[in-house]
CSV table of C-alpha atoms and ligand atoms in Angstrom, one decimal:
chain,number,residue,atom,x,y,z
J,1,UNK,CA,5.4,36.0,-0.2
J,2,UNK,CA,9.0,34.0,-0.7
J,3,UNK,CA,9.1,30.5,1.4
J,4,UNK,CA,10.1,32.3,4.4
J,5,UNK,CA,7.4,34.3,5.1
J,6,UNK,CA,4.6,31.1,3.2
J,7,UNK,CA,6.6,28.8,6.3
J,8,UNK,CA,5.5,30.9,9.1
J,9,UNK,CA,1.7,31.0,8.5
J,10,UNK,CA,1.6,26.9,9.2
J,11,UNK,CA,4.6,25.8,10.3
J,12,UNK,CA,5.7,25.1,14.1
J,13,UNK,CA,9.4,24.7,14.7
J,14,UNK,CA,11.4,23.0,17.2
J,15,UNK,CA,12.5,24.7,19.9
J,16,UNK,CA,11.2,27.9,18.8
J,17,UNK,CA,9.1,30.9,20.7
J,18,UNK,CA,7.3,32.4,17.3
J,19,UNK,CA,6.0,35.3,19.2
J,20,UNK,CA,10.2,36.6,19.2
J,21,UNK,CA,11.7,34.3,17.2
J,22,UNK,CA,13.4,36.1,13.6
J,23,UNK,CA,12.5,34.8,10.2
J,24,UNK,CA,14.1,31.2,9.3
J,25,UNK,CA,15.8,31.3,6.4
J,26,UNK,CA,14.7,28.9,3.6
J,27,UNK,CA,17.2,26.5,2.3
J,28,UNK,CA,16.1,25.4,-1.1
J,29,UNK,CA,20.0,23.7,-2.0
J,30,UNK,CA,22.8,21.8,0.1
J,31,UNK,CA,26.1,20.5,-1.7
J,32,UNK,CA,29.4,19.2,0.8
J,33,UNK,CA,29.5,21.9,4.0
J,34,UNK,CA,27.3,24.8,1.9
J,35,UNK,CA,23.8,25.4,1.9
J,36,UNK,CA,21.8,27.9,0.1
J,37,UNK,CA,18.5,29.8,0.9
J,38,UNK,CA,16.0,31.1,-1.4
J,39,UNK,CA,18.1,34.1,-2.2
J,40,UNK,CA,21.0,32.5,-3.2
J,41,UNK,CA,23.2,33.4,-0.2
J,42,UNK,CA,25.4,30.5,1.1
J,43,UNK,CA,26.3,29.1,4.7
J,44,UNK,CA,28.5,26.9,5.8
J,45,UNK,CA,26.7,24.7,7.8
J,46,UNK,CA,29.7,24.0,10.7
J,47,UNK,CA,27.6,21.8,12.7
J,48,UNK,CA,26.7,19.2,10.4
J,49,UNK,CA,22.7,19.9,10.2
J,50,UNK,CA,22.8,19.0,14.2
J,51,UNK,CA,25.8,16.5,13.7
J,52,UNK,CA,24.1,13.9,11.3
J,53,UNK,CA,25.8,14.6,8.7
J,54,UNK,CA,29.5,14.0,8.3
J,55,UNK,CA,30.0,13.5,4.4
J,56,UNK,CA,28.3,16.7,3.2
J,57,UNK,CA,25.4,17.2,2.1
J,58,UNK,CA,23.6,15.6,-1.3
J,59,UNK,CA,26.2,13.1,-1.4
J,60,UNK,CA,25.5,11.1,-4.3
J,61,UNK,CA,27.0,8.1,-2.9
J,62,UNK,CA,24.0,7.9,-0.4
J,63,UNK,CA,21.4,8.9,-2.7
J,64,UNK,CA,22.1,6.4,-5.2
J,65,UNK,CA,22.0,3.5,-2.9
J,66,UNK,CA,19.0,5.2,-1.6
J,67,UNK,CA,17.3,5.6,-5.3
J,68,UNK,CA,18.3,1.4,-5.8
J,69,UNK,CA,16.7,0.8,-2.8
J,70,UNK,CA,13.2,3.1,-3.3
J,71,UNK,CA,13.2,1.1,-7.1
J,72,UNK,CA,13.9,-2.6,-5.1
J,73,UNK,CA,11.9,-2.3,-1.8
J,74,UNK,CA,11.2,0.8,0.3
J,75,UNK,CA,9.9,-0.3,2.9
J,76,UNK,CA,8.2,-3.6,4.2
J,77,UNK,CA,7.3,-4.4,7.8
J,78,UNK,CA,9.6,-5.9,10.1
J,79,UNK,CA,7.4,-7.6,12.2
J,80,UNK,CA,7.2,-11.2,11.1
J,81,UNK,CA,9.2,-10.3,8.2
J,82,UNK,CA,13.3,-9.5,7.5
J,83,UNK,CA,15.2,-8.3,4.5
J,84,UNK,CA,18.5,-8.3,3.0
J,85,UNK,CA,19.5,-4.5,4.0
J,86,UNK,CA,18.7,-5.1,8.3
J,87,UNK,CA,20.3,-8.4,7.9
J,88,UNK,CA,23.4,-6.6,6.2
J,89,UNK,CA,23.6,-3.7,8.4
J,90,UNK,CA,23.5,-5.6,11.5
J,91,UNK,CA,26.8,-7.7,9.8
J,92,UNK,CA,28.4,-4.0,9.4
J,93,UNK,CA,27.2,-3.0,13.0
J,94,UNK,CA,28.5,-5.8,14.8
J,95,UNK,CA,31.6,-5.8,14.4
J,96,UNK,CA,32.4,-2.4,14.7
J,97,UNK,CA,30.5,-2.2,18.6
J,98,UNK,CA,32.5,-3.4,21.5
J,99,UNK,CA,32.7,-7.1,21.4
J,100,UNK,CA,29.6,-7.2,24.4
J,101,UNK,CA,27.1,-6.1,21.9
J,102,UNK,CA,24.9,-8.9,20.5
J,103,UNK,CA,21.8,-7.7,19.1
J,104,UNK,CA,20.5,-4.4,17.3
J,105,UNK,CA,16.8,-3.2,18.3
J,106,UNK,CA,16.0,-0.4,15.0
J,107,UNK,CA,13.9,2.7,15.3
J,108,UNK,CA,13.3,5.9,13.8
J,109,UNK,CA,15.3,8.7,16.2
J,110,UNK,CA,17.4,9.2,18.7
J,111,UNK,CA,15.2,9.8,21.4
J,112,UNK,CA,13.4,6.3,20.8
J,113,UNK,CA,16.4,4.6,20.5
J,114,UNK,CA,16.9,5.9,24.0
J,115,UNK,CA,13.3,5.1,25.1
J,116,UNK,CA,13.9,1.3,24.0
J,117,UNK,CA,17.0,1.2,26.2
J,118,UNK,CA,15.4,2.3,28.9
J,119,UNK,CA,12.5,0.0,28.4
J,120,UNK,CA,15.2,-2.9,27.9
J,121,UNK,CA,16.6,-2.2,31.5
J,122,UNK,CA,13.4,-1.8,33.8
J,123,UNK,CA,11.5,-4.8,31.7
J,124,UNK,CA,14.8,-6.8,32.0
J,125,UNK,CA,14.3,-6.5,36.0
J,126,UNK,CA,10.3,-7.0,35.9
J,127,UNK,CA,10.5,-10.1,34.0
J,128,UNK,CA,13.0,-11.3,36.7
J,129,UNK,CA,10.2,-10.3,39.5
J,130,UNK,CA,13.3,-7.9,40.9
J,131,UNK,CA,11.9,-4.0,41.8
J,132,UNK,CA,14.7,-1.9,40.0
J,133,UNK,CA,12.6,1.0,38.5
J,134,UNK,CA,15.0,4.2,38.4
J,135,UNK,CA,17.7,5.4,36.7
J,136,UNK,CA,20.8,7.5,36.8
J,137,UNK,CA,21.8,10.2,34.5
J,138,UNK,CA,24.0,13.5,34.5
J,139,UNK,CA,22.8,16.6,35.3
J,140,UNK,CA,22.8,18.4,32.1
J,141,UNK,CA,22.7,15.6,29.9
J,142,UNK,CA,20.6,15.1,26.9
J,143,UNK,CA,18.6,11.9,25.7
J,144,UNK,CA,15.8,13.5,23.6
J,145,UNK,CA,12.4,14.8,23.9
J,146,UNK,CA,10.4,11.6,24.6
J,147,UNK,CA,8.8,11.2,27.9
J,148,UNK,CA,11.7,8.8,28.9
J,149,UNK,CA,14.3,10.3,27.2
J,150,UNK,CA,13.1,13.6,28.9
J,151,UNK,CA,13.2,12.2,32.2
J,152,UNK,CA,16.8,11.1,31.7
J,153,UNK,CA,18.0,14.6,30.4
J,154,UNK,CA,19.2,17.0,33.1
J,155,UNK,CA,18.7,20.4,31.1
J,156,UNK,CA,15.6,22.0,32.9
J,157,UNK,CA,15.1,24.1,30.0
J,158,UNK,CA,13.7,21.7,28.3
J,159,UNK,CA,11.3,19.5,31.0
J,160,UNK,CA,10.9,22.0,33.4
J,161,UNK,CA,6.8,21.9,32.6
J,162,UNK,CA,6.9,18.0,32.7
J,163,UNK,CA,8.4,17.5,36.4
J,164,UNK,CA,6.4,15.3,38.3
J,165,UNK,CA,4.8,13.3,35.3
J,166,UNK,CA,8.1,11.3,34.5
J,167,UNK,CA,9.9,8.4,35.1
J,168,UNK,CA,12.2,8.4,38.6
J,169,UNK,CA,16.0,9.5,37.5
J,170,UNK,CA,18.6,10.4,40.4
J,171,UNK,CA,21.2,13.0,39.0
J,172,UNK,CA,25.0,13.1,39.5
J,173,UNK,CA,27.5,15.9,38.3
J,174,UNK,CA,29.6,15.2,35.3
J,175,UNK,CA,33.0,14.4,36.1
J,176,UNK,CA,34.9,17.1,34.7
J,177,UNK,CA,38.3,17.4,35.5
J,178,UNK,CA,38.6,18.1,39.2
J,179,UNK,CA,34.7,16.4,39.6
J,180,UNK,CA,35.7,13.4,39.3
J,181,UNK,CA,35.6,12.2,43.2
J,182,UNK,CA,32.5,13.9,43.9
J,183,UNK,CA,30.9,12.1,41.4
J,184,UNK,CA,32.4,8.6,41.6
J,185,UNK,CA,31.0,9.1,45.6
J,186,UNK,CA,27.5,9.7,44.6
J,187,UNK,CA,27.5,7.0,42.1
J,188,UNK,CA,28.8,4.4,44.6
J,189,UNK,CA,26.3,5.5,47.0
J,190,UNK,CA,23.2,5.4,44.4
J,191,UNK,CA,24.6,1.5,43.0
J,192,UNK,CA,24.8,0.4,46.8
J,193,UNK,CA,20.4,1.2,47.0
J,194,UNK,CA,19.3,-1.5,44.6
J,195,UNK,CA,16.5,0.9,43.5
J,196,UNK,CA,18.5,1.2,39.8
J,197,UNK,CA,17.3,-0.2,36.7
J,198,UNK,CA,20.4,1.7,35.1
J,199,UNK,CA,22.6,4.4,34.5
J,200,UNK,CA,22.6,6.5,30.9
J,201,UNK,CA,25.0,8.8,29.8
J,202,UNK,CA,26.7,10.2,26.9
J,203,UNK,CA,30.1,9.0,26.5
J,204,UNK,CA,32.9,11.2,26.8
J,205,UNK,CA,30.8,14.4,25.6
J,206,UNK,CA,27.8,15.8,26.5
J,207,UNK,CA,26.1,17.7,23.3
J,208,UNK,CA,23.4,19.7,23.7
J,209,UNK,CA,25.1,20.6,27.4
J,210,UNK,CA,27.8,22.8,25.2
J,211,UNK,CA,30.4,19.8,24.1
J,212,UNK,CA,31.1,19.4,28.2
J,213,UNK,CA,34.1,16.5,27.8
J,214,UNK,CA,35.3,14.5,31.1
J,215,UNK,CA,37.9,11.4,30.7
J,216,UNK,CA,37.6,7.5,29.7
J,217,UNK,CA,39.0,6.7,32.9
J,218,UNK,CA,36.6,8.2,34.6
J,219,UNK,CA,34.0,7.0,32.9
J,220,UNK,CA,35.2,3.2,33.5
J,221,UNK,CA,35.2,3.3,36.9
J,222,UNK,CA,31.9,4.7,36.6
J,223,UNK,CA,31.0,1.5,34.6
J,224,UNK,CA,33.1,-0.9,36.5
J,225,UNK,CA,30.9,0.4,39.8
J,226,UNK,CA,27.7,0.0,38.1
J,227,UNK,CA,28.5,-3.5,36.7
J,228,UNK,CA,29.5,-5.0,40.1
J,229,UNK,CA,26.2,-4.1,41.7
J,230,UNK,CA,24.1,-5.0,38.7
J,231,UNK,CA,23.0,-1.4,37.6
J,232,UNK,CA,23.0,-1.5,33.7
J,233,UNK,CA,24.9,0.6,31.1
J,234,UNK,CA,23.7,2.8,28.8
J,235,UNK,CA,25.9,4.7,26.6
J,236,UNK,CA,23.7,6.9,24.3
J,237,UNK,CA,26.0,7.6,21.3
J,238,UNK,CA,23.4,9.3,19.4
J,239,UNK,CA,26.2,12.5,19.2
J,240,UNK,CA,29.2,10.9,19.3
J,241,UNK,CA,28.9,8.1,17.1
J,242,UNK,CA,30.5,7.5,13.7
J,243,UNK,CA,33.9,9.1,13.9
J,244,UNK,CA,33.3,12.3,15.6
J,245,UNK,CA,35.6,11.9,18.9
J,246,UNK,CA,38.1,10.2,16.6
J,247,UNK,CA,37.5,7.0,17.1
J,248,UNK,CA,34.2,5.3,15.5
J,249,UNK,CA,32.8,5.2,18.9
J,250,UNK,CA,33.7,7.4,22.3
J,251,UNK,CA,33.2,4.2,23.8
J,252,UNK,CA,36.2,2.9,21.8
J,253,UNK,CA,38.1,5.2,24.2
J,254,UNK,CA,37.0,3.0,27.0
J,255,UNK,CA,38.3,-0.5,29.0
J,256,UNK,CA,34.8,-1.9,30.1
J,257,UNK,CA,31.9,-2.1,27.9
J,258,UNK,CA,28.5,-0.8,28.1
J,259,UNK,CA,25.3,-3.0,28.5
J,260,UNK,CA,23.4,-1.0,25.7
J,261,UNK,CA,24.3,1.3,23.2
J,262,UNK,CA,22.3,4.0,20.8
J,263,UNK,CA,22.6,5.0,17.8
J,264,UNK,CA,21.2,7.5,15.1
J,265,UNK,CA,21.8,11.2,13.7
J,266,UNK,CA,25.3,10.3,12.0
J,267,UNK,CA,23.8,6.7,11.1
J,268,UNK,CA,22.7,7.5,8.1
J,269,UNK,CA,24.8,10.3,6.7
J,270,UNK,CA,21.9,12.9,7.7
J,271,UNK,CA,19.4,11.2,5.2
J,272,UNK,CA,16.6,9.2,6.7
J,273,UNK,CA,15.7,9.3,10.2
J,274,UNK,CA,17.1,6.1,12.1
J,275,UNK,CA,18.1,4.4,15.1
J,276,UNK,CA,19.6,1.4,16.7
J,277,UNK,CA,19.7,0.2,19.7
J,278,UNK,CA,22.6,-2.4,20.6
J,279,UNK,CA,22.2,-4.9,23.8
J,280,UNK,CA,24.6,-7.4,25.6
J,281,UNK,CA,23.7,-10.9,24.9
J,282,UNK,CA,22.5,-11.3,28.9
J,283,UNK,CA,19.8,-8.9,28.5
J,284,UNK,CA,18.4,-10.2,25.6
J,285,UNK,CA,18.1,-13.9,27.0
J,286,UNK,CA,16.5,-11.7,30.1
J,287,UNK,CA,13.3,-11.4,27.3
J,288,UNK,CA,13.8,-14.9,25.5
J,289,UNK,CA,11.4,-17.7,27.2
J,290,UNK,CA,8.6,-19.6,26.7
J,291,UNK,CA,6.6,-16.9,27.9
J,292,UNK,CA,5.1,-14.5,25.1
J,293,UNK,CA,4.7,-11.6,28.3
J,294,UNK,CA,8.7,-11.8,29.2
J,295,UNK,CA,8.9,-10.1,25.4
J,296,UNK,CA,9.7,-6.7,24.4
J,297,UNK,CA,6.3,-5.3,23.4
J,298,UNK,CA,7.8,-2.3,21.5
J,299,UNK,CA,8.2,-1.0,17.5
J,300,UNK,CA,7.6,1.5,15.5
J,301,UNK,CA,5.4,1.3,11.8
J,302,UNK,CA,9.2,2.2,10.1
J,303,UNK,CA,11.4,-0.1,12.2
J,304,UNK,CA,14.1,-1.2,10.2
J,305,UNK,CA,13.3,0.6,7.1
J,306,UNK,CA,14.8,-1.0,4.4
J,307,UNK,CA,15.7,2.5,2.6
J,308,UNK,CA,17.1,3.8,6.0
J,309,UNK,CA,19.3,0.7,6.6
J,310,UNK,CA,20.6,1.2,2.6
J,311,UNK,CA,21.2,4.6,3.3
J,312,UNK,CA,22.9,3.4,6.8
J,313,UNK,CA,25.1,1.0,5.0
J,314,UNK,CA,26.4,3.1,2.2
J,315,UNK,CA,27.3,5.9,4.7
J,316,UNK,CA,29.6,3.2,6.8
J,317,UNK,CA,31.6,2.0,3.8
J,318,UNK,CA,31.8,6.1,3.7
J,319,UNK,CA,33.1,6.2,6.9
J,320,UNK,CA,35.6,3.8,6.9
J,321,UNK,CA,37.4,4.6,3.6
J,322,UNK,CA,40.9,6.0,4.4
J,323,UNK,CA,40.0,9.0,2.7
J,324,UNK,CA,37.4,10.0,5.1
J,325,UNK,CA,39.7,8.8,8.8
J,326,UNK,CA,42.4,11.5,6.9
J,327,UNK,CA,39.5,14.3,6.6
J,328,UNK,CA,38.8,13.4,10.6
J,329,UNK,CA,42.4,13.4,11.5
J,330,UNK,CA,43.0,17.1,9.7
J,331,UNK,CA,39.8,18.4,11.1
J,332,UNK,CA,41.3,17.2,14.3
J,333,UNK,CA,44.7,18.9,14.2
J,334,UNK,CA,43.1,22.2,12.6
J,335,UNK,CA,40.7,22.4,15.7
J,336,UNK,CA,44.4,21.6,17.3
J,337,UNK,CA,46.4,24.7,15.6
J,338,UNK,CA,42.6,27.0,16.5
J,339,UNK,CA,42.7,26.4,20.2
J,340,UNK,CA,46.1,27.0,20.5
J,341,UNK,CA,45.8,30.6,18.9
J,342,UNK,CA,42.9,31.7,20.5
J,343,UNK,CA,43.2,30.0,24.3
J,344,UNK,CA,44.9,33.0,25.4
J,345,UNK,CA,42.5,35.5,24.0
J,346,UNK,CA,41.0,37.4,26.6
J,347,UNK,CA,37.4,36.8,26.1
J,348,UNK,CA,37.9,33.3,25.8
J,349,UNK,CA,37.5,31.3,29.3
J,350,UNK,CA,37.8,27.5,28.0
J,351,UNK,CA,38.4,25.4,25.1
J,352,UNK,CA,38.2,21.8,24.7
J,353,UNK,CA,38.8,19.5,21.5
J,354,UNK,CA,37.9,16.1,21.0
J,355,UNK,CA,38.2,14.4,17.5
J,356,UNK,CA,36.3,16.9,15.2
J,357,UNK,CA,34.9,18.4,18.1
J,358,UNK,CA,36.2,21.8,19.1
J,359,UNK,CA,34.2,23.8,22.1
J,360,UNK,CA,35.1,27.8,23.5
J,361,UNK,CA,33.8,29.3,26.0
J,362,UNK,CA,33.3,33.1,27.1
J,363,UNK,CA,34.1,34.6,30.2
J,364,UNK,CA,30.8,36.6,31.2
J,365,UNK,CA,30.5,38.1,34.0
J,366,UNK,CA,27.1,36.4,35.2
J,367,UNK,CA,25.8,32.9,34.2
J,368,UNK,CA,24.3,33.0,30.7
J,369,UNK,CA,21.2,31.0,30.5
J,370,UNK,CA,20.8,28.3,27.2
J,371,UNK,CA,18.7,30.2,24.7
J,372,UNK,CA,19.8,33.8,26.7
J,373,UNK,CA,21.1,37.5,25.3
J,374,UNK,CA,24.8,36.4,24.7
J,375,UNK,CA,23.4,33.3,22.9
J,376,UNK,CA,21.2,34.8,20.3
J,377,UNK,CA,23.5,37.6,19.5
J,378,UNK,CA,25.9,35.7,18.7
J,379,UNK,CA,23.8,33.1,16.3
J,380,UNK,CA,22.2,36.2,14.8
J,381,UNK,CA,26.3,37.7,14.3
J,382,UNK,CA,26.8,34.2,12.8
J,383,UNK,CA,23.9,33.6,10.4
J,384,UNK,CA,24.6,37.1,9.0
J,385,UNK,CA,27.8,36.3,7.9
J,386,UNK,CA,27.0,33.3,6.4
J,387,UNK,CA,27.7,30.6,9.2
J,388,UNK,CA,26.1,28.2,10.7
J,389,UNK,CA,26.8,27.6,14.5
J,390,UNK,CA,24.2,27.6,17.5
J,391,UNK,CA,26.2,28.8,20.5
J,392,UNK,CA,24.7,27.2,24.1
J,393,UNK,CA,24.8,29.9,26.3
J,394,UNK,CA,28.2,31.3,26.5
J,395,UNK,CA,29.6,28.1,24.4
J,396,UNK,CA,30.8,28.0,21.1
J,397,UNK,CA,31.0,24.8,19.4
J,398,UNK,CA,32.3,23.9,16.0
J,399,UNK,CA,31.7,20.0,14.8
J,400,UNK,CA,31.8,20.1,10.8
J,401,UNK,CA,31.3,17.6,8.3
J,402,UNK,CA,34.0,15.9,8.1
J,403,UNK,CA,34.6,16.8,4.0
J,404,UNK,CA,34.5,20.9,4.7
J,405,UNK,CA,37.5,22.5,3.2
J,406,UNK,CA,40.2,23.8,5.1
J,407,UNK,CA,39.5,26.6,3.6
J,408,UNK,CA,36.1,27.0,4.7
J,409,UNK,CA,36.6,25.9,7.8
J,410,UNK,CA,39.3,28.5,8.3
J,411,UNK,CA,37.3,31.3,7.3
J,412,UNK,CA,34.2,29.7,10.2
J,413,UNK,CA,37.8,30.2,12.6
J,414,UNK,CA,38.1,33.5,11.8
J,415,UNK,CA,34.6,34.6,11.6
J,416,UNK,CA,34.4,33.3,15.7
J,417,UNK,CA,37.7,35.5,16.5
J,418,UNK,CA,35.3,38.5,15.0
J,419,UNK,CA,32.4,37.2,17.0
J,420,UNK,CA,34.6,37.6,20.3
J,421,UNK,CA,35.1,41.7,18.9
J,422,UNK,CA,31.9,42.2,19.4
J,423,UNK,CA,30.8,40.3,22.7
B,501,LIG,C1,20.1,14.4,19.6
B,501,LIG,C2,20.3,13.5,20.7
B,501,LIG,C3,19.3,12.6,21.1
B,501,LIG,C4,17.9,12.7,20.6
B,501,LIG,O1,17.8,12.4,19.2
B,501,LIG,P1,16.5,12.8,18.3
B,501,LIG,O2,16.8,12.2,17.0
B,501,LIG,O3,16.6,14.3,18.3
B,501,LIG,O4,15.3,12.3,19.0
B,501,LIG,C5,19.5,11.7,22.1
B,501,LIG,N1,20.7,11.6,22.7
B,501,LIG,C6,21.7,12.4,22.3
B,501,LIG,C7,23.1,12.3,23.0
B,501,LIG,C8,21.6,13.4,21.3
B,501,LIG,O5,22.6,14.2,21.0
């Protein structure tokens, strides 16, 4: 039996129906945008291992300040204890956040990072004796797979069995262009209840929705609106973060800060799992007090790993060299030069581009569901020639690591014109 075949007699994947799933191919070697399986064919992985990692893979940057670390201290716990790597991480951080954010809260994923946000609001109220217990989110967004992340993503594919055992979350429409009334409306009439802890949402992008963009400006008001009725902020950056709307942040697009931010997949450079949460200085004195109750009773056995804050570090001086803001500007007017070829093909209904971020669409003739027909022909079409893209329904979405070739990624442009032949 090769690896494929040994995988499926124990392994359970994410997201995955076994009974009709086809066979996962078995990546035994990753070096910059290529991967190999067991057989030795290669794929260009043009979504970045689920957008964690922008500076390809086996970067030997990252693994040797990961190998220092293993040989100086892997891991201790960080309750009741610190050491150096959180303490210089949360230097790095800092200054890079909008100027609001104070004070870093580490875990292992995105979907706790999330989960400790939300915590951070609805405790920030209790501890105050004020009753503001829900939240507001976007339909179709995505926090993660945690019960409170769950609750706070809008896809119904994914919590559709859950309804009824989650946390209370009100739903307004994203404000894409021509939305944007609509949705300022319902916010201002959810703010004006006092019923809300606080509102999440992905910043300029929604990921898992299909790369669905709406504008800063928008998004402002929304924040603005929130903040004058005492509704917290939440901007889940999990996607976004670390350079891939062209700015280090989305929220760097923005005038008005949010109360919280969170952080992981790109974190790291797609090495170890972990998170941050960030939070305004006023909700962190909204836990400090004599009181050992008013504390946030939450962590995780790997908080702050020291290896995971090395690896975190090293991939931030990564970021910021000048080398790697030229890769994101190039992969930025390449996505440019794509959209304006294809825009006017006729199976294409939409494109968007945001920083390395490029999005199509195709025009069906009925709705296509998330994991439908369309979608898995398409990823089949894809994996057989070698690429590595997970349409979302009818959406196509391209967000690279920021070091892949023009080269390759011109042949993963082409190799979509072909997949609209044969839709
Ligand atoms: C992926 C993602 C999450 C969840 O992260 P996990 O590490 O998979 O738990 C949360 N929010 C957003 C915006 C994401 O894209």
């Amino acid at each position: 039996m090769n690896l494929s075949e040994r995988d499926l007699l124990y392994n359970w994947h994410p997201y995955t129906q076994h009974k009709t799933a086809a066979i996962h191919p078995a990546i035994v070697k990753g070096k910059g945008a290529l991967l190999w399986d067991e057989h030795g064919k290669e794929f260009i992985d043009a979504i970045a291992s689920w957008w964690v990692n922008p500076f390809g893979h086996s970067n030997t940057v990252i693994a040797e300040a990961i190998y220092q670390q293993l040989t100086t201290l892997e891991h201790v716990l960080f309750g009741g204890f610190t050491h150096d790597k959180a303490v210089l991480l949360s230097e790095k951080l800092i200054p890079l956040l909008p100027s609001n954010q104070k004070k870093l809260f580490y875990s292992d994923n995105g979907s706790t990072a999330v989960e400790v946000a939300l915590k951070g609001a609805f405790q920030y109220y209790y501890n105050k004796g004020i009753k503001k217990t829900k939240f507001i989110a976007f339909e179709d967004a995505f926090h993660g797979d945690t019960f409170g992340a769950m609750a706070a993503s809008g896809i119904t594919f994914y919590s559709e069995a859950f309804q009824g055992a989650m946390l209370e979350v009100t739903r307004i429409p994203v404000p894409t262009k021509g939305k944007e009334t609509e949705t300022l409306a319902q916010l201002q009439a959810l703010v004006e209840s006092k019923d809300y802890a606080a509102f999440i949402f992905e910043p300029l992008v929604l990921g898992a929705a299909g790369m669905v963009m709406y504008a800063p400006e928008v998004l402002d008001q929304m924040i603005a609106m929130c903040r004058a009725h005492d509704v917290f902020t939440i901007a889940d950056e999990v996607m976004t973060g670390f350079g891939k709307t062209g700015k280090t942040f989305a929220c760097d697009y923005l005038m008005h800060q949010p109360d919280m931010m969170c952080l992981s997949k790109a974190l790291t450079g797609g090495t170890i799992p972990m998170a941050i949460t960030s939070f305004s200085q006023e909700i962190y004195d909204g836990f400090y007090d004599n009181d050992v109750n008013k504390a946030l009773f939450h962590g995780h056995t790997f908080t702050a790993n020291p290896t995971g804050c090395a690896a975190a570090l090293a991939s931030i001086d990564l970021l910021l060299t000048p080398e790697m803001q030229n890769h994101i500007s190039r992969i930025h007017l390449r996505h440019l030069d794509f959209e304006t070829k294809i825009k006017n093909h006729p199976r294409v209904k939409t494109t968007r581009v945001l920083g390395v971020i490029f999005a199509l669409e195709i025009r069906t003739d009925s709705e296509e569901s998330y994991y439908g027909t369309l979608r898995n022909k398409l990823y089949h079409f894809f994996i057989e020639k070698g690429i590595i893209l997970r349409p979302v329904a009818n959406t196509i979405y391209v967000l690279p690591p920021y070091i892949i070739t023009d080269t390759q990624l011109q042949n993963v442009y082409e190799t979509i014109e072909k997949a609209l032949e044969i839709v």
